[in-house]
CSV table of C-alpha atoms in Angstrom, one decimal:
chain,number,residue,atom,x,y,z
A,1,UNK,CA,60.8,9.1,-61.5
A,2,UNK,CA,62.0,12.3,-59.8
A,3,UNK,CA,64.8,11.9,-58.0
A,4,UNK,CA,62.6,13.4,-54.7
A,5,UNK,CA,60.4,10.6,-55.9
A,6,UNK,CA,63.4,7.7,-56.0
A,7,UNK,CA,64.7,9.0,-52.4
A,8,UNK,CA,61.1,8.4,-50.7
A,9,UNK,CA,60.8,4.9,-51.8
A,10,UNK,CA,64.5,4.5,-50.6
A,11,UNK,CA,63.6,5.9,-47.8
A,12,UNK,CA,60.7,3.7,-46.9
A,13,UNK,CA,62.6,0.7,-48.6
A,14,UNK,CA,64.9,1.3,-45.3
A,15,UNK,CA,62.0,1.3,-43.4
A,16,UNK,CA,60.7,-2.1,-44.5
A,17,UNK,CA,63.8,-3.4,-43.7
A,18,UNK,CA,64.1,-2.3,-40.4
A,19,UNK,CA,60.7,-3.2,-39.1
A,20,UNK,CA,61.4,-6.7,-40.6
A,21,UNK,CA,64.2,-6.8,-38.3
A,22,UNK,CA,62.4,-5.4,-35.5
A,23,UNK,CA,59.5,-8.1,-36.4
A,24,UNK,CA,62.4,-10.6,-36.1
A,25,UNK,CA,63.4,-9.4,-32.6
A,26,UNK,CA,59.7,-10.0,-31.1
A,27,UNK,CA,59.5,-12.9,-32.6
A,28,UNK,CA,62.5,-14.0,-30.9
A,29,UNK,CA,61.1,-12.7,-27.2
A,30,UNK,CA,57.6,-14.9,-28.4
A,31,UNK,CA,60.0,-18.2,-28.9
A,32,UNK,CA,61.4,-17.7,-25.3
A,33,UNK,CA,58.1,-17.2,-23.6
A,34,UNK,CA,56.6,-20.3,-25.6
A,35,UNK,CA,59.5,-22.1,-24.5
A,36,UNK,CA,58.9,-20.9,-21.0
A,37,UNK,CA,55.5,-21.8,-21.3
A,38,UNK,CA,56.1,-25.2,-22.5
A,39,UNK,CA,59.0,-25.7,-19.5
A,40,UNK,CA,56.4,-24.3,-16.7
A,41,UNK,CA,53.9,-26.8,-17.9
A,42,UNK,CA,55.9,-29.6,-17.7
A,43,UNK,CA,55.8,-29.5,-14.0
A,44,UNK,CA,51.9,-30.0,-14.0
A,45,UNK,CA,50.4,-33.7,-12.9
A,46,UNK,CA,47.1,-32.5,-15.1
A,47,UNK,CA,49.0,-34.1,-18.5
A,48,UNK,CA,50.2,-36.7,-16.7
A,49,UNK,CA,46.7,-37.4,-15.4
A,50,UNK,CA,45.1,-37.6,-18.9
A,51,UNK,CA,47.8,-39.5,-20.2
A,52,UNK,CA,47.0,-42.1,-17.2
A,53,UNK,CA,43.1,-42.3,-19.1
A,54,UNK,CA,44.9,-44.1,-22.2
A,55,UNK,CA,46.1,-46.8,-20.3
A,56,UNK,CA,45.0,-50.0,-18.6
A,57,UNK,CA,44.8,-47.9,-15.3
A,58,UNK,CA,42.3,-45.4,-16.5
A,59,UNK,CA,39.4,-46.6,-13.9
A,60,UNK,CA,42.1,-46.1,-11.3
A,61,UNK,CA,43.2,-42.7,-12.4
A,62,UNK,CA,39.6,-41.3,-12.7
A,63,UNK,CA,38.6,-42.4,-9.6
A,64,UNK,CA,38.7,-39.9,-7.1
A,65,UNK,CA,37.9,-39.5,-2.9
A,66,UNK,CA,35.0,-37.9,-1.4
A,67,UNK,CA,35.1,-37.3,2.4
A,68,UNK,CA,31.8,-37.0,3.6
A,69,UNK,CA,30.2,-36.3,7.3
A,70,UNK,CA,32.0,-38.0,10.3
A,71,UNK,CA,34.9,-38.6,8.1
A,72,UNK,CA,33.4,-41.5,5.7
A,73,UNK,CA,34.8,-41.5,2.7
A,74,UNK,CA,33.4,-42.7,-1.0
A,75,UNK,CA,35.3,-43.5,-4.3
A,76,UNK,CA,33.6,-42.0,-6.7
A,77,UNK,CA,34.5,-42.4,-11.0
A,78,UNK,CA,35.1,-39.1,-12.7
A,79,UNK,CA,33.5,-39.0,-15.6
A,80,UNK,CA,36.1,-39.6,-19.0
A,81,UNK,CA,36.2,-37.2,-21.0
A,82,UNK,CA,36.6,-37.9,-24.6
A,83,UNK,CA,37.2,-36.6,-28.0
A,84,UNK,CA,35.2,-37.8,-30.9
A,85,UNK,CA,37.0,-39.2,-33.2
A,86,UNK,CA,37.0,-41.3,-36.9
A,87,UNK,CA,36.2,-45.5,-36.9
A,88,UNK,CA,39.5,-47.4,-35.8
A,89,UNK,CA,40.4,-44.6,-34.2
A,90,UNK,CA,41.2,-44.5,-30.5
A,91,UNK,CA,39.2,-42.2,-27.9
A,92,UNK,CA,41.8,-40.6,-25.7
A,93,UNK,CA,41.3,-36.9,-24.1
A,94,UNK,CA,43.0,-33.9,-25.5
A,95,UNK,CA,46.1,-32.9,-24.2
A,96,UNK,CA,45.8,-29.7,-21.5
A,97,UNK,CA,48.2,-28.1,-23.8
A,98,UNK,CA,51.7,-26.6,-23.4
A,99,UNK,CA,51.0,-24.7,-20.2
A,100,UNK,CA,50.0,-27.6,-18.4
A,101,UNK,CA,47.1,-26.5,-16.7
A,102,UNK,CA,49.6,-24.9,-14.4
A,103,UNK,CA,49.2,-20.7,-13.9
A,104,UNK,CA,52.9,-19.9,-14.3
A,105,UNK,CA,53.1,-21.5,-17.6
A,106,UNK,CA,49.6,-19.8,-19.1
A,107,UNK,CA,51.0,-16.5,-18.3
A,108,UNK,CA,53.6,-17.3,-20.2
A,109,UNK,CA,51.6,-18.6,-23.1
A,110,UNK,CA,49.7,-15.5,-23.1
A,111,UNK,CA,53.1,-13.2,-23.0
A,112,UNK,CA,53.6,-15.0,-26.0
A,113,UNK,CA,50.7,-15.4,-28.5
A,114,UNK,CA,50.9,-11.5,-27.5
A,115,UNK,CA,54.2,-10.7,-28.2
A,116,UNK,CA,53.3,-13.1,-31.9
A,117,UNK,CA,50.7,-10.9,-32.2
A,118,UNK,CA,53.1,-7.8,-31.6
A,119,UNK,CA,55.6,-9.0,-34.4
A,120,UNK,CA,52.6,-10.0,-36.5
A,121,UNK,CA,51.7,-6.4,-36.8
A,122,UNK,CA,55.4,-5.2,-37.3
A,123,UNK,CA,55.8,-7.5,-39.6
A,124,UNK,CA,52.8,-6.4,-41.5
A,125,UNK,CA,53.8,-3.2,-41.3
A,126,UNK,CA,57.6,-3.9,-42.8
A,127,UNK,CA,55.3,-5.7,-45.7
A,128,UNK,CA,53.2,-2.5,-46.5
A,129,UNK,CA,56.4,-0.2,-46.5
A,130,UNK,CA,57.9,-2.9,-48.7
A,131,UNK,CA,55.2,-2.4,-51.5
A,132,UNK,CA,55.0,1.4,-50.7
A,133,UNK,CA,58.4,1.7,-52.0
A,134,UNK,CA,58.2,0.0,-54.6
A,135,UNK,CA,54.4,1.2,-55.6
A,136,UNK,CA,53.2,-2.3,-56.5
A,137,UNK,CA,52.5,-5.6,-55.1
A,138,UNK,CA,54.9,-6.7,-52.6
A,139,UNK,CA,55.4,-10.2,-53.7
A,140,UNK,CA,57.7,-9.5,-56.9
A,141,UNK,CA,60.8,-11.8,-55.9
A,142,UNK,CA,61.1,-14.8,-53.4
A,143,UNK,CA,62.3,-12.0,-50.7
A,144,UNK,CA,59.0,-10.2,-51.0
A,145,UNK,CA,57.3,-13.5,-51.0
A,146,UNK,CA,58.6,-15.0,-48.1
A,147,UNK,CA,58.1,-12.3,-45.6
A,148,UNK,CA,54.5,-12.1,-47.1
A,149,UNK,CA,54.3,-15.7,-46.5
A,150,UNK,CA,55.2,-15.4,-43.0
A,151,UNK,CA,53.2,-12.6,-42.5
A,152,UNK,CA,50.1,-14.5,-43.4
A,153,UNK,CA,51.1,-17.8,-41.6
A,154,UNK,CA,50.7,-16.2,-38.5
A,155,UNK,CA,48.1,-14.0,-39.2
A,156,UNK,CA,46.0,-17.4,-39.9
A,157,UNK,CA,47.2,-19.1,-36.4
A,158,UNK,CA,46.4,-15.7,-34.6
A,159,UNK,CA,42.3,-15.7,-36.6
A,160,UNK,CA,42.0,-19.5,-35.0
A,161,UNK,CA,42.8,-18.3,-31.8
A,162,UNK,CA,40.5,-15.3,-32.3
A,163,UNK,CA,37.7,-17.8,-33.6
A,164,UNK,CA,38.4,-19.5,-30.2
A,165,UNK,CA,40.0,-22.7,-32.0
A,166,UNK,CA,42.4,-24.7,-29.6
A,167,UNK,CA,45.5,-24.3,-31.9
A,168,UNK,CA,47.8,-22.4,-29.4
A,169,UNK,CA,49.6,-25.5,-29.4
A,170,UNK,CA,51.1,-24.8,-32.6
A,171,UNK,CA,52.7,-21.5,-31.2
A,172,UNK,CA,56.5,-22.7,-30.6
A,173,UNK,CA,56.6,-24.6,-34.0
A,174,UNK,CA,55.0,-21.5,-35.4
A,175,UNK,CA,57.2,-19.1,-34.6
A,176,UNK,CA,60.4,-21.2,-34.7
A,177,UNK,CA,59.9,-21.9,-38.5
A,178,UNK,CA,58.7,-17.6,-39.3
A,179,UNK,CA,62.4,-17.1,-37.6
A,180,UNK,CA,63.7,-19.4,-39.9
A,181,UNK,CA,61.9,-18.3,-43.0
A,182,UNK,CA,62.9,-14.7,-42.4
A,183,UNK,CA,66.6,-15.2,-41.7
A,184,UNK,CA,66.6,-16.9,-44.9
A,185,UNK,CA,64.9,-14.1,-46.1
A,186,UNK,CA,67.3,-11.3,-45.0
A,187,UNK,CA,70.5,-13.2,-45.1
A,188,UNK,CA,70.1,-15.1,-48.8
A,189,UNK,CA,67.1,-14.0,-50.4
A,190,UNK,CA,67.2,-10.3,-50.2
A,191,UNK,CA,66.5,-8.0,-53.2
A,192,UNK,CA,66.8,-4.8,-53.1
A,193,UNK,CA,63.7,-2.8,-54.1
A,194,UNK,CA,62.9,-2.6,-58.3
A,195,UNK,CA,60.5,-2.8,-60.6
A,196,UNK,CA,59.0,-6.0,-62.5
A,197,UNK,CA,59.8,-7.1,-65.6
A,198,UNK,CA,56.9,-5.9,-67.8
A,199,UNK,CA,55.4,-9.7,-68.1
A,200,UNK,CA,54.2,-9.2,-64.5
A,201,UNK,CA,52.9,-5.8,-65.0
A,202,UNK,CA,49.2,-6.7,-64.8
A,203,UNK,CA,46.2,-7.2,-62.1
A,204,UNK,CA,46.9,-10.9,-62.2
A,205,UNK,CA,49.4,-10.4,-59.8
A,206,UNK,CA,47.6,-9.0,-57.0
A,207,UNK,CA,45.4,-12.1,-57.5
A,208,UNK,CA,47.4,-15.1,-58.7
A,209,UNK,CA,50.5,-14.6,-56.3
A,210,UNK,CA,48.2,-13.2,-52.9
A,211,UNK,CA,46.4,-16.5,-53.6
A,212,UNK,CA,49.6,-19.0,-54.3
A,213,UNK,CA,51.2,-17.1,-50.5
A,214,UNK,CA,47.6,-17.7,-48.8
A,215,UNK,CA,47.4,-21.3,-50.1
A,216,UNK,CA,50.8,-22.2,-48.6
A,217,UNK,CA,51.0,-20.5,-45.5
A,218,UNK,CA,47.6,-22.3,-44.8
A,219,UNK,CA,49.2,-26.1,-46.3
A,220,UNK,CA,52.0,-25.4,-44.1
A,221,UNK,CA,49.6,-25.0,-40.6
A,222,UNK,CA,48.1,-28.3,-42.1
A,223,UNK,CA,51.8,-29.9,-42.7
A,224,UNK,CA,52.5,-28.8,-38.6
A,225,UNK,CA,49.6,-30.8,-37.6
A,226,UNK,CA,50.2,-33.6,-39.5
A,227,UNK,CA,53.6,-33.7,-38.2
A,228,UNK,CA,52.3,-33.2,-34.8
A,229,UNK,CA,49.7,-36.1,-35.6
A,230,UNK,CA,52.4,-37.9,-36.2
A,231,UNK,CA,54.4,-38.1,-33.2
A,232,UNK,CA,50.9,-38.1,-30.8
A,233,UNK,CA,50.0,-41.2,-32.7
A,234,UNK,CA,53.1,-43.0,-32.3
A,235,UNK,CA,53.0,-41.8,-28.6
A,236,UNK,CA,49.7,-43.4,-28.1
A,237,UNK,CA,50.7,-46.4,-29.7
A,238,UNK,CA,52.9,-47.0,-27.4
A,239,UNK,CA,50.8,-46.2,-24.3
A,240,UNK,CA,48.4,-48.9,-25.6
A,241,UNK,CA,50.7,-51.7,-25.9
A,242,UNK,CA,52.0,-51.2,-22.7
A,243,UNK,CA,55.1,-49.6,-23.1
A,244,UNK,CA,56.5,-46.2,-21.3
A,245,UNK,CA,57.6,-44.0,-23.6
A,246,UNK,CA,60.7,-41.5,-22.2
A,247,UNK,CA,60.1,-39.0,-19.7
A,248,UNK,CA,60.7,-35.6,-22.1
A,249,UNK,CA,58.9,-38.0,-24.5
A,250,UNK,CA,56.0,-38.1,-22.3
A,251,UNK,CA,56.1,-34.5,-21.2
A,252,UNK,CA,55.4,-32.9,-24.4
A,253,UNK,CA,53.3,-35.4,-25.7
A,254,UNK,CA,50.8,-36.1,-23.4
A,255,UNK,CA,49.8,-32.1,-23.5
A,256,UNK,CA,49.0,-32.1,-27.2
A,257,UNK,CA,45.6,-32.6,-28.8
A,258,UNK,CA,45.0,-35.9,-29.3
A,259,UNK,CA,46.1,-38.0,-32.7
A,260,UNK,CA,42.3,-38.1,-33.9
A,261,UNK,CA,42.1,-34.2,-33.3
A,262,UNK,CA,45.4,-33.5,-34.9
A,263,UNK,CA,44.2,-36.0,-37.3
A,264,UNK,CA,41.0,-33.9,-38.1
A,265,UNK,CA,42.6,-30.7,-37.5
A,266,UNK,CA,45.3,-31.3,-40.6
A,267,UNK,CA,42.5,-33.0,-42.8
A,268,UNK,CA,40.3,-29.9,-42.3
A,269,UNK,CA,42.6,-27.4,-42.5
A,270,UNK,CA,43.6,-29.1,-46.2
A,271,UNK,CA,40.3,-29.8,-47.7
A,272,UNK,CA,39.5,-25.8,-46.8
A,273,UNK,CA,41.8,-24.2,-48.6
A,274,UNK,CA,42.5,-26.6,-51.6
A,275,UNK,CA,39.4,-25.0,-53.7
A,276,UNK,CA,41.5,-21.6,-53.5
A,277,UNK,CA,45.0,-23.5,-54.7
A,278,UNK,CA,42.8,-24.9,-58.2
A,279,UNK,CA,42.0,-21.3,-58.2
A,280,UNK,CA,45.4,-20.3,-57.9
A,281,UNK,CA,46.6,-22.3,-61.2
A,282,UNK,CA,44.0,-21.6,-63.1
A,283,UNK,CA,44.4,-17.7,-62.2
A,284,UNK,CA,48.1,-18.5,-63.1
A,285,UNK,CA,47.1,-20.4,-66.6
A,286,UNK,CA,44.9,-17.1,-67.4
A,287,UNK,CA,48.0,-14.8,-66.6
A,288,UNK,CA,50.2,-16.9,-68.5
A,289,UNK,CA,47.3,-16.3,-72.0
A,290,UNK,CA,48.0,-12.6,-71.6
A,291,UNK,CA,51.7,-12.1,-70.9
A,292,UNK,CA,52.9,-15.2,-73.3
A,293,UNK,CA,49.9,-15.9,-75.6
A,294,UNK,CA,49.9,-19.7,-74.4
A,295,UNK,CA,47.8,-21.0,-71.3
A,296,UNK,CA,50.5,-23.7,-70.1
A,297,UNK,CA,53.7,-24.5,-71.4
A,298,UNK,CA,54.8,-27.4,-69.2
A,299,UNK,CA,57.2,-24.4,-67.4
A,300,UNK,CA,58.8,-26.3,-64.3
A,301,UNK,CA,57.1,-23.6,-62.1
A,302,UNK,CA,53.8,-24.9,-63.6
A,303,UNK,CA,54.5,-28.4,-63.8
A,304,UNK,CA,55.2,-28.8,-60.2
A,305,UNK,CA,52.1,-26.2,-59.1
A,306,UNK,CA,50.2,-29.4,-61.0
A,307,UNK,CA,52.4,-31.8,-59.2
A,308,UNK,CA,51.1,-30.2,-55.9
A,309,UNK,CA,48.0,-30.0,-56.8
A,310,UNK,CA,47.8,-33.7,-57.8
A,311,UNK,CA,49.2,-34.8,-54.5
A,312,UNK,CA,46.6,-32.8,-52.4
A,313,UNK,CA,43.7,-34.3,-54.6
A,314,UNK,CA,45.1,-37.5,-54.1
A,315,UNK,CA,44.9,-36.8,-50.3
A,316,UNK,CA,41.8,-35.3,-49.9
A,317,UNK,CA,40.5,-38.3,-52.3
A,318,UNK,CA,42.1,-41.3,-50.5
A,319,UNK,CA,40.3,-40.1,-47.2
A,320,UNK,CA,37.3,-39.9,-48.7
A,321,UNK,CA,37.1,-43.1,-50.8
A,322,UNK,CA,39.9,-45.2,-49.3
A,323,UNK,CA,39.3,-44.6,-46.2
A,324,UNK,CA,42.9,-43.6,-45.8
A,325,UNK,CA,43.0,-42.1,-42.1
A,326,UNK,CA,45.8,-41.8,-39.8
A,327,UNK,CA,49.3,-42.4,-40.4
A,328,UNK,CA,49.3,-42.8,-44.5
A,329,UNK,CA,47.0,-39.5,-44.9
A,330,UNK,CA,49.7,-37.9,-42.9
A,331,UNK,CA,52.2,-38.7,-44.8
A,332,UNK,CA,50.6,-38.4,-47.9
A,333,UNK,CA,49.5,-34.7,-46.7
A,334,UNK,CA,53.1,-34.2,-45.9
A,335,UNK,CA,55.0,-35.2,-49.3
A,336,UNK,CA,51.6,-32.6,-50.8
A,337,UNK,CA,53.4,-29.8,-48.6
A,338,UNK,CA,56.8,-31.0,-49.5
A,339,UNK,CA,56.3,-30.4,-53.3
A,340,UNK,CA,55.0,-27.0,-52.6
A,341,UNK,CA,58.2,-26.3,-50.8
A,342,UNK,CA,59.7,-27.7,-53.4
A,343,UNK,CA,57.8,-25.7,-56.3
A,344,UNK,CA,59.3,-22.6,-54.1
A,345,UNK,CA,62.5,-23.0,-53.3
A,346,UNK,CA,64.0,-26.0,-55.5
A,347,UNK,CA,62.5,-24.9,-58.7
A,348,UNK,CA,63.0,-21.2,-58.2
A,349,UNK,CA,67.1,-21.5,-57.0
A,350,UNK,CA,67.6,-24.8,-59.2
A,351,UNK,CA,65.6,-24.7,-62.4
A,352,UNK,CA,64.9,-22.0,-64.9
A,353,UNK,CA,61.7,-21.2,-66.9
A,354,UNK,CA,59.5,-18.7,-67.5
A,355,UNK,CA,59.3,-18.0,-63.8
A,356,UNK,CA,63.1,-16.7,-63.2
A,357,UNK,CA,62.9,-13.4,-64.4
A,358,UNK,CA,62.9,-11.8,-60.9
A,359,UNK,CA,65.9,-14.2,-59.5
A,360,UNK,CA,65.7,-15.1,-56.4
């Protein structure tokens, strides 16, 4: 390389890094507005309306007033309005989400998914730089992988909103875990820019490593609503036995979907991209034929892509046999997502293999 070669991919290697940061800044400003949008919505009676539906009182809270001519008046039942949902599950409304229904706090949900949508593109554009200066793939080390990953979680949250999909509840959680994932990133994980080991020289990395980051940034939206699930569920639980769960309890709770569409939401969002992640290891077996001359060597990065991939067929198999709905798919969908995290971060930092050449 020429040494006027070297200092332009320094040069944009400086670049990557500072529109990484920049990306980290607007995603900051996005986590205050959500925050503002979920505080805003907190003052609107609309949640606390639907949340009246689940209960004993519902007749009582539908009902409204009618004032008619000479000042008669009429009770009349608004219709309930329900969500479909599985057998033995219950059929509550959806949540009005974190704005409340209330137009202070949808501004503010809109400043935000725009300002995610601001940091997306930054972001994006810190990613391309990265893999400029470098002139391959940018997903050589776990620094180019995780601000790939995060690039692509929130580019799938921001397609669902474009394909009209009621997931801007997911916003705040969203952005609070990218912030999290980057600052690890920059602060731990950081690399500088180099080339690969010749092992990974070959085409199966654009295809086995884009697939592996798509795979989990879309297991971890699933993962969010199954941890959302989770906490609606218990929420309505209580609401049907009577109880009154806590005021901030209630707050936030009552404006998310409800557990069967959180339910469906993480179920569907799992089943969809599980072809792609037995795609992924068997793109990753083939890869292994050509730079080691043996399809699987029981490497812990491959033994715990199997492991993974076990758990999420065991998921996606219990619902559909079992009849496993609800709380158990949840958690089974969530230890599935935890040995992906795992597969990343434990085996990466703890074990070594085949799979440590680039560090961390």
């Amino acid at each position: 390389m020429t040494p006027l070669a070297a200092a332009a991919n320094e040069s944009l290697a400086e670049i990557s890094n500072y529109l990484i940061y920049s990306s980290m800044a607007v995603y900051m400003l996005a986590f205050f507005a959500h925050i503002a949008e979920w505080t805003f919505g907190s003052r609107s009676k609309v949640g606390r309306t639907a949340a009246a539906l689940t209960g004993a009182d519902a007749a009582a809270a539908a009902a409204v007033q009618v004032r008619g001519k000479g000042g008669a008046t009429a009770v009349l039942d608004r219709p309930k309005v329900t969500t479909r949902s599985a057998a033995g599950t219950r059929d509550v409304p959806d949540g009005p989400g974190a704005a409340g229904g209330t137009v202070q706090g949808d501004l503010y949900g809109r400043i935000a998914v725009s300002l995610t949508a601001l940091a997306f593109l930054v972001e994006a554009a810190g990613v391309v730089a990265r893999a400029l200066s470098v002139q391959r793939a940018p997903w050589g080390n776990m620094y180019e992988f995780s601000i790939t990953f995060s690039t692509v979680a929130v580019g799938a949250y921001l397609v669902l909103l474009a394909l009209k999909k009621n997931v801007r509840w997911l916003g705040l959680i969203l952005v609070t875990t990218v912030l999290l994932d980057l600052g690890i990133a920059v602060t731990w994980l950081y690399t500088d820019s180099d080339q690969l080991v010749p092992a990974l020289h070959s085409y199966w990395l654009w295809i086995h490593v884009s697939t592996a980051i798509f795979c989990g940034a879309v297991f971890y939206i699933g993962a969010a609503g199954a941890v959302l699930y989770l906490f609606r569920d218990s929420y309505e639980s209580q609401l049907e036995a009577g109880r009154t769960p806590g005021k901030f309890r209630t707050s936030v709770l009552e404006r998310l979907p409800s557990a069967a569409s959180l339910d469906k939401f993480s179920y569907r969002i799992n089943a969809a991209v599980f072809p792609l992640w037995t795609f992924t290891i068997i793109a990753g077996a083939i890869w292994a034929g050509d730079a080691w001359g043996r399809y699987w060597g029981w490497d812990p990065k491959e033994v715990w892509s199997f492991v993974t991939w076990v758990a999420y067929a065991c998921y996606l198999h219990a619902r559909a046999t079992a009849g496993w709905k609800g709380r158990k798919a949840a958690y089974l969908a969530l230890f599935a997502f935890a040995c992906w995290i795992w597969n990343y971060y434990g085996v990466n930092i703890l074990l070594s293999g085949k799979h440590s050449y680039a560090g961390v």
